[in-house]
Amino acid sequence: MQLLLCATVKIFLCPLGFELQFRLGPSLQGRKVMVHTNYPLEGQPFQRHNFHVLEWNYPSGKDDDSDKFCSLNLKIAGSYQYYFGCGTTERSGGGYIVVDPVLYCITIQTYLSKCLGHLDDWPDRLRVAKESGLCVVQVLLLLADQLAVNPDFIPEGQSYSWVDVGALVEKLRKEWNMLCITDVVYNHTAANSVWIREHPECGYNLVNSPHLRPAWVLDRALWHLTTRVAEGRYKAKGLPADITNDSHLNAIRTVLRQDLFPEIKLWEFYQVKVESAVEQFRILLQNGFRFLAISLRDPGLKIVQDPQFRRYGNTVDMDSALETFVPHSSLPQHIEECCGWLRQKLSDLNKEQLHIIQQHQEQAANCIVGNVVYERLADHGPKLGPVNRKNPLVTRYFTFPYQDMTLEQELQLLDQPDKSCHFLAHNGWVMGDDPLRNFAEPGSNVYLRRELICWGDSVKLRYGNGPEDCPYLWAHMQKYTEITAKYFHGVRLDNCHSTPLHVAEFMLDVARAVCPNLYVVAELFTGSEELDNIFVTKLGIASLIREAMSAGDSHEEGRLVYRYGGEPVGAFVQPSLRPLMPSIAHAMFLDVTHDNECPIQLRSALDSLPSSAIVSMACCATGSTRGYDELVPHQISVVKEERFYPKWNPAAPATSASEVGFHTGIIAGKLALNKLHQELAAQGFIQVYVDQVDADIVAITRHCPSTHQSVVAVCRTAFKDPKTHQYDTNVPPMFIPGKIEEVILEARTVDRHAGTYKKDDGYINGMPEYTVEIKEHIPLQDSTVVKQAGVTSKGRSEFVQEITFQKLTPGSVIAFRVSLDPKAQKLVGVLRHYLSQFSPKYRRGSTADENPPEVLQKPLAQLMSKLTLADLNVLLFRCDSEEQEDGGGCYNIPGWETLKYAGLQGLMSVLADIRPNNDLGHPVCANLRQGDWLIDFVSNRLVNREGPLAQVGQWLGAMFNYMKHIPRYLIPCYFDAILVSTYTTALDAAYKLMSSFVQNGSSFVRHLALGSIQMCGVGRFPALPPLSAKIEDVPYRVNPITGQKEQCCVSLAAGLPHFSSGIFRCWGRDTFIALRGLMLLTGRHTEARNIILAFAGTLRHGLIPNLLGEGRCARYNCRDALWWWLQCIQDYATHVPQGHEILNCLVTRMYPTDDCEPRKPGEVEQPLYDVIQEALQRHLEGISFRERNAGPKIDMNMRDEGFSVAAKVDPATGFISGGNRFNCGTWMDKMGESEKARNKGMPATPRDGAAVEIVGLSKSAVRWVVELHAKGLFPYDGTKIHRDGKEVFVSYSQWNQQLQQSFEAAFWVSGDPKDPNEKHPDLVHKKGIYKDSYGASGPWCDYQLRPNFTIAMVVAPELFTAERAWKALDVAEKKLLGPLGMKTLDPDDMVYCGVYDNALDNDNYNLAKGFNYHQGPEWLWPVGYFLRAKLYFAKKLGQETYGQTVNLVKNVLSRHYTHLERSPWRGLPELTNENGQYCKFSCETQAWSLATVLEVLYDL
């Protein structure tokens, strides 16, 4: 599993035994990152604060940030922290991982220890759990002294210790195979704990927490009110002891407002003694004190709260008083005037405090009345009856360990620390409170406002920030934790949300040091999944307690089953290496917890069985609390219950209160359900489907994805009592796909007429009137619940059984074991058999094929090995227009969209989004379930081809034939499995046909190399002109229309989808910018050679065509394509072994002269070196011609002047110069199209004169032919031309030197006004750059900052001074570099606009009809040249600069890798709008974008 480094509070659950890999996200690539974790090293104990650094692994053997990872082998369950640092920052981010022990098998029952009796009696009472099929018991120990065994467990005359408890736990494990967990309570202790009296500093008392003094005063006043009410002293005021109606509640409010609050004057704890403060102020003024310094504090009078919270103990910040109230002079009357102002202000502030306290008192009154309503009036409350000392008006908030005295006497104790230290705050919980806030700490008014739902038998513990704050408490609880972890297998963190996180972390670390595989569960009532996640991740909680009782109806109960566990039925098979996705915490899903009300009170007794069955079908830990199965009709109170649980006796009569057996309550049903739950978990039934059949019936399916067996439980709930609610007698029939093998169980809750419930005095007894009528493992025909079962068939793959019910009464459950029909079961086994060649995951449930088709007898990899890269283009890619050329098209999903490719990648891109989320509702999945159209499209498209591709199609067809016979709900899963297997095998085959650079490269390199397959293909019609018949290794085919043999060379599309087919597929410039990256670096040398020679055959006027148009429709309107072509020949000679031999290859010339008609192949042939010589000679001679068919026929926007093409070598500089302001002969070739804006026929970027990249490319070419000639590989050292009416010889060596000497003088913009080389210093607006052109008709165009000079830097770096080049690159980085591309124009330029909208037609000259195509939008391919230039010149400037540049390059390219992975086209776009924004007019994937990025990785 892979985790991208980031900071998060999501839960990342990692199964035990997996490997977790940390990989760099895009923002971290190119930076020095160190990952630290506290996951322990092999053989070492876990120490929370002991972190170690993980080492990076490099799969490709190179320091490639896109692929490197560090990893952990997860062998120990728990929560572990990681963090990472960048550069000098130690912590840049981090998070937690939770190693999950996988706990689907657990079934648990909760017990109150005090109801188990003496320790000797525990086995007889716990045996109920064993006989009910449970595997874990949870015992709530309820300890006053955490370090000693509760005396109640020890019979008289015996002496038991924790060792004896441990022995019992171990006996349960060995003899019953049952684990035992217990509660640990850290945030409170019993109020009667002896040690808390001896160490009151361990609680919140009035000495260490004086902010609680006002709340204590209120609490004591309420106690005295209780005694007076109990004595009837408020009866005259309408408040009797027995509170029964709303008038009594109103009387409580009246008494509080009129009697109690005025008596205790709580506001005085928050007020200032005005006259004392004024007197102090007066003395300061009389002594001449002035606050004269300039204050940086907030203005205004400051009141300081008395930290001891005494009455009128608040003081005035005299500095603020002196600053606020300044006398006019030191005269007494002015001082008195000032004191009067202060007196008035303090009186006002005291009134404000009074108002605040009155608001607190009003809330306290609301809470008090609300408490009384619940405890005495509410139907679902305990109905405590009259107010008395045992059941006071409200629960006391503080302990009071002294004899009764008057309130006045008690208040005097406030000032006696030896007494007030024993007034300890009780614990409880606060509705809707922030669980990360401690409600007993200063700043909280919970106790004052009576918002605490208080547990009067407990004292809240005060830990402080660490052991140093309360040493005894930390030591005591550490020892308690060690004892618990030593003798129990797990712990439940009681009241976890109110336990300080740092305390729980510390204690669990202690526990895990004793028991490393401790099972930790917790109850969390935070009300927020994000807050839950904080606790789960920091504490390593294995399961969070959830309960079915939280559901208000059967629909919600079913939803909880779906939420708390399992994949959906028919889920996709996930890859072994996959991103680690956030998930919710594992649930321990209980029928009901011991803390909450009994379901029988809120629902009905008959609902216990079906709701329990719903819970049991959840794919997570499940359980209940003791008493639920016995139908105890009330909550078993943790505080007040004093009776014992009944013991186990299998023959116990129905009326027995002291014993229970199989016939008690629903125990027999629960035994069957618990066994089923454990069986489903053990056998891998990890998929879940919940069907709400009607308002009361829920059907839950658990499915095993390898054997495809299912268990379907149909549960009819009874949320309302059937005795008082009329249930519908018409139960809808059910349609169960597959063959019902057996009825696993059918159970009904029935009335056995054994008397009515009477609460027993000694034992916690249940309702005797109900029991379970149950049958297990019976044939369908023996069922009494099912009336009849018919078999229907929906087509060849849908075998469905229709079930009609007769006795599915409220309170009933029936569970079916379902298999696929025998034919489907066999065929899915065969399918898994063939898939097991790709992954061992499919071995389980596989069956060998008795009569395998011939095409399946060979491994798919063997069939794939016969494919060429051109075949793989058909198999994997081809966009809609490419397919349409062959008479087909890409598949359209009705109601959704058309796939991007007809090949496998079209589906793989969509499935990659569906698979991780198991989005089975996606339109593609729906289409697959509905019919075979898409399935047949995938295979038939290939079968209709010839040769090896047809064999692959037949292989797919044979696999699909098996798949078509399995149920439709499984089709998406197996279709994906087949496609993934085919796709990955195809990729392996593709990489084997490529260069070692690709084979040994990173994932990024391989992803980019797929662009070669994406862009390079053979269409129905030849895109390239024919090569000489004498060239070897040229592919041929028979034309399906003419029957003639013809060449079928691979051509390179410029971009998809717009430039992929017909005459618009091949462009000279695009082809040769992309050829090095996509063909030479990937090892496609022969195909690259063929493209070079095919274009050579179209040379005319000394130029290579821009639009190839198969040679016959070529346009020779660009000045740069020839030089890119020459650069590729040079690259070919450099990269390919014996590559210089291409110079001797014969070229069949289509246009041996400028004006001839196309010649037949082979009619005129000459070696490539002669074609090169002709191109160079023609440029030196000067090229000038008018395009053929000039006019709207070939360009409907160009003006007449634009059809005149000119290019020549400037004799003064050696630069290739040409063009005019009406055409655009470089890659920035946008021609205006808008008549409305009057830009039609005007190029946006003519770049006439000498374009900088053409100068660089020509320098590279001339240098190369000079070197070739010196080696005897090129026969020409120059050429004769006519100049000034004379024939002269120009040597290439001389030309090379001239370019070298002229370049920087002409192109460098120094910014120095005295620079003798600068002709237009007034046009310079960016210095330290290289001009974009030289000698443009619009001189300002030369000085525009564009990214083109970086191209010259890469192809002819010798032209540049390293220091100057670095400065220019720095400017380009700051001004032009975007997230993915390079801005095509300086954003400071007045015509810059970064958003390209080709559909916009308004009157804006600079924007209309996309006129700004190259005036700001960020094109991707120049990034490659910019980064390569940075790398080249960084090396020249030293190792430190180079290291920094490598990091920059990695960081920039990380964004391209991210885009490549996420793009459904699996490509890089032509361009983006400014700042990387998506541009809908761009090609989604562009050849040169992919190629130049790949070239950067090659340079790295």
Steps between C-alpha positions, in 0.01 A plus 500: 500500500623847415456813712576839347663719762259760635361623832153369581251393766355228282530138608742292299435137590771258390434127538748308708758326282495756218785716382440874521692721259550874542530685169557864424207715398556752219583792731781302668673366192832666435548574868707321759240315703557282805222282640501419872279249677460354846404157362758286686802350330514119479528350847465830686211609727272785398597837647261780403766769496772286342506583128736366237562596139379274219733433211396573143476217248570567132321242280659624176845522657498876446421791728155549349257677730196379308574138592700492819337387819576402856306220658387326817414131535203514733531215748371665820148636540454846646520869417826645375604850416706623209625841405714632222735792464619693196845649482580671828141477628478193720119475502316606188204270551398163631222282626409162642455152363292241680613142449178305503491149651190411284228410745197389299463173698445658840171450683492651848275523805531763772466419872486711815745338739292575808218292353729199454530438874805342656788405275416131552157561346630682193546192277139388549373846409747567221417161352188660357729687257679182398178308444363795300786465252699805608878516483571806720358617830538850636492535876444845651697477823368816678794544736532738794863399541647441155795304639306243703236243416157622600415350842151418369660235276658317793298249709527530875807325631675505158783716371509576126744716307541612139694179442179306566304723263772442239480125554125511434552704182762251381267208580229658284750536216631145517184308577237712326712670235361826633687826550427743777523879490420754765432869542774742589376825650748785504292813536336416831513276803231385739400770749561249779859425390717510811800631312319808369432603859866460580605679182234762427746677267411227248156653451362845426456655844448855620871547582658392172200616296365810675303595187250233613423679831186680370372173349557325835304769683211449256526121540479521880208744479318252274564222753347707777210579268456121458477449876248783536286372209513146643380639830205671327618853584430624146158344466338835560691638203365227275804274525417169672745213549319295236550692176244385242399784269600821322379726782750332732773567244405866484510510877860373492596790271325748731675367811837512328452858380336644811662306783811305409694725259453819704611312812834379364590811292726319255576820310714621791769247401543691176477861618731774625470664842443845358594725794824310570606528138410872488696565818806323357465709183464821703823431692690441174375829357583687819851357490544637151487175297413550135489243221702715264673237284357427157298184554506207257218330687133496416343824624241500777466405862617148584343288774712212630308189605602388847682166445370384842137591411418679825195722536587846369848366442540643150745785468559792268805519276612839632724569199191482277305712749772769504511495123122518462413758767746790494430801728527852357745584777614382843248718674283301744177585318643370173620180672155451655339561164722229353417262786133561431548396138675180613227428760230532236692279255559230762135505596412453134746212470357335811154528345636330186632216714163478676329471161743226387448301821124541467526344154699212649235464772223496240678218316556320831124526569422356154739210557366431849141491374603286200664254737189483716284439193712203391542343844142548626257565215627350172360165389847383398657627825557320833190656671682561829193612692497754784807712580696362793859468611548177303346647187575873525350770282818489286813291518774656708797634303755482786586263780430619857670261743379676819204490735191706419521868586327817392582668171653791689733263686592323178591825331750569777685185394591675173779679681636186669730330242538186712123453467425644158763281334259207558215657305564309176317552171302204372539385141236473229443611146387814325255488210654637179827601666839502329656170611850644468415762766522409867176635648645514853791728413499881542307675225214251510172585676347154466475441876364849567240474222404148616558366146673187624300178484660385818605160631465551871701189586819613326771763544658664197877455497743786448815393318641834391738505207724217612616280790678792663163674554351216707762229562284275718212486252722419200687229694177352636333485158814365333505209746126444441562492125787251532283267709215519250722437197670210675184306576256598222515467121355840428358816646202721440579867555203610706383854430788538256380833365536656846840348571785746437675382185849527644395286795345230283806501273735453794295226663447302180872514432550350846239234425649406164845471654348221716274352229607608148190352330253656741152535348381857562137603460342826601174681533509844340214745504667791324226552243767550235675245283802728479527519878453122519793469260725704728440256786524190282824603332676628810398211724500213251141405578418177318121531521257776586183395677190564289150381577191401306287673762600832341281409199149633503369250245600189309619704202754684716601173667577350160696811402718458807583142392610630162701785654685302762659232292566321178529574134192510280405169335675478164781732611808534286819309572746759623862493381761377746680835487239768541456840659406490866152651513352670808237290672273508800601336826416135547175452685411273785133493408284414800128434529509734799769620742477461878472879540184544298133429534362155440369448142186329632403828668531695172407233245353161583619167635438342159753733337791362702563203270472664154698809605764271647508307171551826309794582727645149463505534121730804521856444381660630819531408867154456652349436838255583771466552872392229744126509547413584141475135395299414811249776416560698820243778451692780673846650502740324735629803687876522546444703816188361662473134399577272796366163374698219335495362149338155471733202458507263205292184504403348164190348658388819677119534502346805336387644831841473672647831613832364625591291194482533125528248217446461130128561534543827686414810297676502163817317613451212255458746215805698607712183513414429136558863399835522679623178339391635164677832559827325583468260206442784256806685626724191501401402146552841342142620453624860494242650264169642620175600335204644693153493344211684664219267388226702667458723805571214741692239302874526442688245290875492546734308271852398597701385199834325456679653199712193430247214528198721418295335769255729676301499819177698486330582831144630482403675823153626584541759771241590761584853610136530611328245720280273282246498783434869448610551139343339194771357272429431133424131444606522136874440492652580160674209323878503467714421199829343601758466220659155496413161639386466863708218647335495841321700762780568751252603762145617538393641831189671634439662834185338635284535809524176701235598758732451797365784708591867503814677609550570868821661617692260724659632817821300479565439130489707181223306332346542155153466351392132525214542253719494189735245350646421160363238265802404290606253232854475364654360181181373338405457132294782356194275467503433876470868584189615685580867430515460123178414323646411162813553294485530124791507261522760228776577254586836353715412201800274502658641816213589734380203703250646748286338768174667594414463867146542633463519879225368723628541855745790482326659796637806683795372704603240239827424325588262219849456353571323168827361375517586131736382227517591137311257283727199418587615149587852608696365798709283272562773246599759759747242635646457152520876459688528828730220383606700195529820703731329749782526242499872583445495876485236775189679634289302255621153600239455770178392333674417170427188293709361215335504158426149372484603133693825469465695174819501297558872546497462881752216501787749471576767759384844393856631532602259222230640269597855593866436421411482130352850494690795357486843658271599213268213597509621860386841381181329377466285810549780751410830340350659186261787550162542337619665177769233450241227542253675271760490225472121525120518499455467876516731797545509875234341719226730624348432842133599457406788724861564593782563254720347232818329616819689418653202321363194323796304638539372853623832638159653436346261751799479732490876560134479602541183705796655684256752646224245565713224653644661818156620611309192378268735317270226371233757422717657230343507150774268368411238764132543424570449129694181572220360715235584245653325199802373310542796264816642655643155562453402134638834383830439682562156350335534155698813422818293522366175350424693181870584465762272356784304657599516866247773582220270390642230730489739795142582403417129490660455844283780637195358321557156656536654848190711446304192389556349844420831666168540319364194681547637852244723676488854367583657837844336478571612142662838586740333744615228259501729197737726692714202605534383140576848372755572773674171423501568127611859544791426734615215273485736203709759684760237586512397134532864394788578732689192378494649150645830621845624599682421823432861602129411510537143625717608792327834547267629766123484483506858375732406214279205411181706513655752263633225274143379457452829319710348224241224460217749539627730224670256261271285293397379156169617364279356232660733248878553488585830667859504374622510138663175383863420580750358255440133433870446566467593868498198730254428781216702353162352599253404229136392489236419242259788447153365593337714228742471203655168590840653425808467717580831666732639766348549844753707688419640840426871502500736795182691584549857614235479773174339604223535423532794257811394302466125476364399158482591134714775359511676839679211674859570399680832528868543425577729791301299758638169376864599531466685831345181640705238314806493726297456819227267378697289252876523539514492881243220510703287258270522195796559271375338181166679516680829570725440201197437279335825606822697440538350152132542412514871579832526316319381190267803519778762506403787271639853472761380749225465766327218687121543499312621804171319425610175335167405343653167385743708292246581231316765702812632672537865596850646498417801712732459799863599537583273797387148407810443283727581794308279741529222239876553478522498881326162504739355242785616723327347807444178306869480410588565867257262672481206260792258469661567160239771468710700252416236240163667455686761295553239229138383496321564172225758495230469236434861403142605449606846378851482352437851363294780650237509228459137399195283566541226761726227365428130538686314773847393387502724195753744647712381792805643665684447828386696802826696517420651160157607621663664802749673275220629281317643801811683624590624153149633436506699827840647419378583151177650638149359480211701361178365353124532507299211637315287245125553487543813707168626625197381698536146363799436723455773763175691533644755744840594357546822304650480157841629614522218752523232228846631404760291676859618542800371691870569458830517679590856596852540364586747778415269788443151361149501655210334320266789440168523324124539512297817498240661720217319318612144570638302789770249419579372851307296755326815623279494195159642599331680209226748585151381407261769627343749263321660795829580673674575165782256568413262216805426287740657751739265682503549876869405514666528154850469653652603166869572486725250672307300763730403785421127499558476124840667545582242769375207293693616192817541710453145629453364145796684347729403788392138453568483124841654563572221749361236263714623216809490720423133572441423134130436556364794300643571157451876495699769681297785353306603194515738205238771484431809297549824690508847344505347153802281576540135586667468837585208724376510859669256731298353782787553737497870417121515545532323835756751623295793376195384696715455810642851477173674416257345743552664840580839348166490319276325755626586850303781667741644752285796601806722480401816305861531383512145360639547146310188381164639606319668209179582689580569867165678527315171435672309781255426782660182634874480538713192546305303238546381144290652225223296349603600149743724317399738225122470530289737291353622829821571697327478840421132431871419521502611863196307621580244768394156376628149579652432154861584586510195728469278190815654355674445834433126481584435135793745475622578852835612362334824386442610859721635776415295808452798734277684255302186424440447872372855544261461209377166631440657840282770342312234302441297816362796691291643219402214271500170690149382590374187677513288182608724214695810406324829442543581133536869577627712785203573730629859523449542126209725407341239271538210743185297557528157661154362419447346156141496374476405133121539504502861617420740218480857619659829395819451706780479245736322738252232613233432241492146357792393715740763363705469822579130438871576549468826691488361852340154524741252653626244250651182635768403252728803563524391867710206384751728332502745788579224752761338276668838457496552878665162553766561234611840624465407868770239446724774363447705817600233752366208698298702751310685226448174314359329811254785557398488133440125510263559793320775308463273196359217711254733669380647170464158338308359796202703385523346154511153651191576707315630195609201294369254760168680544425584138244266342703545181819390681683786336625853541301779337605736226459802728327635808358840573683726742621346826431150376124539457330250271449614141218324319635600158831322555582153374460274803824322422774638276797315354760769559380562857565136587823485301679801645417401859638153428816663366547682832481170687756356257735790576453446873 
